[in-house]
Coordinates of C-alpha atoms and ligand atoms in Angstrom, one line a residue:
X24 CA -12.6 3.7 16.5
X25 CA -12.9 5.4 13.1
X26 CA -9.9 5.1 10.9
X27 CA -9.8 7.3 7.8
X28 CA -10.2 5.1 4.7
X29 CA -7.2 5.1 2.4
X30 CA -7.4 4.2 -1.3
X31 CA -4.0 3.9 -3.0
X32 CA -3.3 3.2 -6.6
X33 CA -0.3 1.0 -7.5
X34 CA 0.6 1.8 -11.1
X35 CA 3.4 -0.8 -11.2
X36 CA 5.5 -0.4 -14.4
X37 CA 2.8 1.2 -16.4
X38 CA 2.1 4.5 -18.2
X39 CA 4.5 7.0 -19.7
X40 CA 5.4 10.3 -17.9
X41 CA 3.1 12.1 -20.4
X42 CA 0.2 9.8 -19.5
X43 CA 1.0 10.3 -15.8
X44 CA 0.9 14.1 -16.3
X45 CA -2.5 13.9 -18.1
X46 CA -3.9 11.7 -15.3
X47 CA -2.7 14.0 -12.6
X48 CA -4.1 17.1 -14.3
X49 CA -7.5 15.3 -14.8
X50 CA -7.8 14.1 -11.2
X51 CA -6.1 16.8 -9.1
X52 CA -9.2 19.0 -8.7
X53 CA -11.7 16.1 -8.4
X54 CA -10.2 14.1 -5.5
X55 CA -12.6 14.0 -2.5
X56 CA -11.8 15.9 0.6
X57 CA -9.2 14.2 2.8
X58 CA -11.7 14.2 5.6
X59 CA -13.8 11.6 3.9
X60 CA -11.1 9.4 2.2
X61 CA -7.4 9.7 1.8
X62 CA -6.0 9.0 -1.6
X63 CA -2.7 8.3 -3.2
X64 CA -1.1 7.2 -6.5
X65 CA 2.0 5.1 -6.1
X66 CA 4.0 5.4 -9.3
X67 CA 7.3 4.5 -10.9
X68 CA 10.3 6.5 -9.7
X69 CA 10.6 8.2 -13.1
X70 CA 7.1 9.7 -12.8
X71 CA 7.2 11.0 -9.2
X72 CA 8.6 14.5 -9.7
X73 CA 6.0 15.3 -12.3
X74 CA 3.2 13.9 -10.2
X75 CA 4.3 15.7 -7.0
X76 CA 4.4 19.0 -8.9
X77 CA 1.0 18.6 -10.6
X78 CA -0.8 17.5 -7.4
X79 CA 0.8 19.9 -4.9
X80 CA -2.5 21.9 -4.5
X81 CA -4.6 18.8 -4.5
X82 CA -5.7 16.3 -1.8
X83 CA -4.0 13.5 -3.8
X84 CA -0.8 12.1 -2.2
X85 CA 2.0 10.6 -4.1
X86 CA 3.8 7.4 -3.3
X87 CA 6.7 5.4 -4.6
X88 CA 6.6 1.6 -5.3
X89 CA 9.9 0.7 -3.7
X90 CA 13.0 2.2 -2.1
X91 CA 16.4 1.2 -0.8
X92 CA 17.3 1.0 2.9
X93 CA 20.2 3.5 2.7
X94 CA 20.0 7.2 2.0
X95 CA 22.9 7.2 -0.5
X96 CA 25.9 5.3 -1.6
X97 CA 27.1 2.7 -4.1
X98 CA 23.8 1.0 -4.9
X99 CA 23.6 1.2 -8.6
X100 CA 20.0 1.5 -9.9
X101 CA 18.4 2.0 -6.5
X102 CA 16.1 4.7 -5.2
X103 CA 16.9 6.6 -2.0
X104 CA 14.2 7.1 0.6
X105 CA 15.8 10.4 1.5
X106 CA 15.5 11.7 -2.0
X107 CA 11.9 10.5 -2.2
X108 CA 11.0 12.5 0.9
X109 CA 13.0 15.5 -0.4
X110 CA 10.9 15.3 -3.6
X111 CA 7.6 15.5 -1.7
X112 CA 6.7 11.9 -1.9
X113 CA 4.6 10.8 1.1
X114 CA 4.2 7.0 0.9
X115 CA 6.2 4.0 -0.3
X116 CA 5.0 0.5 -1.1
X117 CA 7.3 -2.1 0.4
X118 CA 7.4 -5.8 0.1
X119 CA 4.9 -6.1 -2.7
X120 CA 4.5 -9.8 -3.8
X121 CA 6.0 -8.9 -7.2
X122 CA 9.1 -7.6 -5.5
X123 CA 9.3 -10.7 -3.2
X124 CA 8.7 -13.1 -6.1
X125 CA 10.7 -11.5 -9.0
X126 CA 13.4 -9.6 -7.2
X127 CA 14.0 -11.9 -4.3
X128 CA 13.0 -9.6 -1.5
X129 CA 13.1 -11.2 1.9
X130 CA 11.3 -10.2 5.1
X131 CA 14.6 -9.1 6.5
X132 CA 15.2 -6.8 3.6
X133 CA 11.6 -5.5 3.8
X134 CA 12.2 -4.8 7.5
X135 CA 15.3 -2.8 6.8
X136 CA 13.4 -0.8 4.1
X137 CA 10.4 -0.2 6.5
X138 CA 12.7 1.2 9.1
X139 CA 14.5 3.3 6.5
X140 CA 11.2 4.7 5.1
X141 CA 10.2 5.9 8.6
X142 CA 13.7 7.3 9.3
X143 CA 13.4 9.4 6.1
X144 CA 9.9 10.7 6.8
X145 CA 8.0 8.4 4.5
X146 CA 5.0 6.2 5.4
X147 CA 5.4 2.6 4.3
X148 CA 2.6 0.6 2.8
X149 CA 3.9 -2.9 3.8
X150 CA 2.4 -5.7 1.7
X151 CA 1.8 -9.3 2.8
X152 CA -0.1 -12.2 1.3
X153 CA -0.2 -15.9 0.6
X154 CA 0.0 -18.0 -2.6
X155 CA -3.0 -19.9 -3.9
X156 CA -1.6 -23.2 -2.6
X157 CA -1.1 -21.7 0.9
X158 CA -4.7 -20.3 0.8
X159 CA -6.1 -23.7 -0.3
X160 CA -4.3 -25.5 2.4
X161 CA -5.5 -23.2 5.1
X162 CA -2.1 -21.6 5.8
X163 CA -3.0 -18.0 4.9
X164 CA -3.1 -16.6 8.5
X165 CA 0.2 -18.4 9.4
X166 CA 1.9 -17.1 6.3
X167 CA 1.0 -13.4 6.7
X168 CA 1.7 -13.6 10.5
X169 CA 5.2 -14.9 9.7
X170 CA 5.8 -12.3 7.1
X171 CA 4.6 -9.4 9.2
X172 CA 6.3 -10.4 12.4
X173 CA 9.6 -10.0 10.6
X174 CA 8.7 -7.1 8.2
X175 CA 7.4 -4.9 11.1
X176 CA 9.9 -5.7 13.8
X177 CA 11.8 -3.1 15.8
X178 CA 9.7 0.0 15.1
X179 CA 8.9 2.6 17.7
X180 CA 5.3 2.9 18.7
X181 CA 5.1 6.3 17.1
X182 CA 6.2 4.8 13.8
X183 CA 4.1 1.7 14.1
X184 CA 0.8 3.6 14.6
X185 CA 1.4 5.4 11.3
X186 CA 1.9 2.2 9.4
X187 CA -0.3 1.1 6.5
X188 CA -0.4 -2.6 5.8
X189 CA -1.8 -4.1 2.6
X190 CA -3.1 -7.6 2.7
X191 CA -2.9 -8.9 -0.9
X192 CA -3.5 -12.6 -1.6
X193 CA -1.2 -13.3 -4.5
X194 CA -3.8 -15.3 -6.3
X195 CA -6.1 -12.3 -6.5
X196 CA -3.5 -9.8 -7.9
X197 CA -4.2 -8.9 -11.5
X198 CA -6.4 -12.0 -11.9
X199 CA -9.8 -10.6 -11.7
X200 CA -10.4 -13.2 -9.0
X201 CA -10.9 -11.2 -5.8
X202 CA -11.1 -12.5 -2.2
X203 CA -14.6 -12.7 -0.7
X204 CA -15.4 -10.0 1.8
X205 CA -15.4 -12.6 4.6
X206 CA -11.8 -13.7 3.7
X207 CA -10.7 -10.0 3.3
X208 CA -12.1 -9.2 6.8
X209 CA -10.6 -12.3 8.4
X210 CA -7.2 -11.6 6.9
X211 CA -7.2 -7.9 7.6
X212 CA -8.2 -8.7 11.2
X213 CA -5.2 -11.2 11.3
X214 CA -2.9 -8.3 10.2
X215 CA -4.2 -6.2 13.0
X216 CA -3.7 -9.0 15.5
X217 CA 0.0 -9.2 14.5
X218 CA 0.4 -5.5 15.0
X219 CA -1.3 -5.8 18.4
X220 CA 1.0 -8.6 19.3
X221 CA 4.0 -6.5 18.4
X222 CA 3.0 -3.0 19.6
X223 CA -0.2 -3.4 21.6
X224 CA -3.9 -2.9 20.9
X225 CA -3.8 0.9 21.0
X226 CA -1.3 1.0 18.2
X227 CA -3.1 -1.8 16.2
X228 CA -6.4 0.2 16.4
X229 CA -4.7 3.1 14.6
X230 CA -3.0 1.2 11.9
X231 CA -4.8 1.2 8.5
X232 CA -5.1 -2.2 6.8
X233 CA -5.9 -2.3 3.1
X234 CA -7.2 -5.1 1.0
X235 CA -5.6 -5.5 -2.4
X236 CA -6.3 -7.9 -5.3
X237 CA -8.6 -7.1 -8.2
X238 CA -10.4 -4.3 -6.4
X239 CA -12.6 -2.4 -8.7
X240 CA -15.2 0.4 -8.4
X241 CA -17.9 -2.3 -8.4
X242 CA -16.5 -4.2 -5.3
X243 CA -14.6 -1.5 -3.3
X244 CA -17.6 -0.6 -1.1
X245 CA -18.2 -4.2 0.1
X246 CA -14.6 -4.5 1.3
X247 CA -14.6 -1.1 3.0
X248 CA -17.8 -2.1 4.8
X249 CA -15.7 -4.8 6.7
X250 CA -14.7 -3.5 10.2
X251 CA -11.0 -4.3 9.8
X252 CA -10.6 -3.2 6.1
X253 CA -9.6 0.4 6.0
X254 CA -8.9 0.8 2.4
X255 CA -7.6 -0.7 -0.8
X256 CA -4.4 -1.0 -2.7
X257 CA -5.4 -1.1 -6.4
X258 CA -3.4 -2.0 -9.5
X259 CA -5.3 -2.3 -12.8
X260 CA -8.3 -0.2 -11.8
X261 CA -6.2 2.8 -10.7
X262 CA -4.7 3.4 -14.2
X263 CA -7.7 5.2 -15.6
X264 CA -9.0 8.5 -14.4
X265 CA -12.7 7.6 -14.2
X266 CA -12.1 4.3 -12.6
X267 CA -9.7 5.8 -10.0
X268 CA -12.2 8.6 -9.1
X269 CA -15.0 6.0 -8.8
X270 CA -12.8 4.0 -6.4
X271 CA -12.3 7.1 -4.2
X272 CA -16.1 7.8 -4.3
X273 CA -16.7 4.2 -3.2
X274 CA -14.1 4.5 -0.5
X275 CA -15.6 7.5 1.3
X276 CA -16.6 7.2 4.9
X277 CA -20.2 6.1 5.1
Ligands
PGA2 P1 -4.7 -5.5 -9.0 O1 -3.3 -5.3 -8.3 O2 -5.6 -4.5 -8.4 O3 -4.4 -5.2 -10.5 O4 -5.1 -6.9 -8.7 C1 -3.2 -5.0 -6.9 C2 -1.7 -4.8 -6.5 O5 -0.9 -5.6 -6.9 O6 -1.4 -4.0 -5.6

């Protein structure tokens, strides 16, 4: 089956709001038609309102990088999924390895956030991935299977088929050392197998699985050519206009 490729930028804690505005104005009219590749920029919460506003007549979607699992309440410093949806945000990255590692996010928490994202009309991009040591000792498939079985538990089939899952080996993030296309394919297939185990093959065939970790305009095509890789989650190379547009060009349906 043909799944629409999906290239998403993950800006992390980079760029000022002014720089984000300049970026949005520069790319808004140049993003390829959503029939050939879907595109998104996931940005810090502070930047989202400006980005949504400046891209409302464009094919570019806007995503957040995190959200809380409640709609509102006494959660100082947190971002509400309800408010993100109200703002016009479409996607939210959840369980990125930086959130797991530096902010202590557990699979149980990521599962609560995943359910909250769907309940509030957002589409989660749920991240998984192994450390270098786990990779080198042959545990990568077991690690991501364990993560995703918990992260993706208890969704409805209607929710599950809308999921985006990003496989991002931790050792490839921001290091310039990307996975081979064979590893990316094997691991994205393993992601799909977990979804099939939880929700059946029909759902798994619809879920889009991205590879992430040092994706650049030069290597995006080779990942997208893999049968189970449906897109990319891109950090560093999504911060510059030319590079982001080149990624989208490389991600188009063949
Ligand atoms: P990178 O980051 O493309 O800079 O390696 C990817 C990510 O963390 O999503």
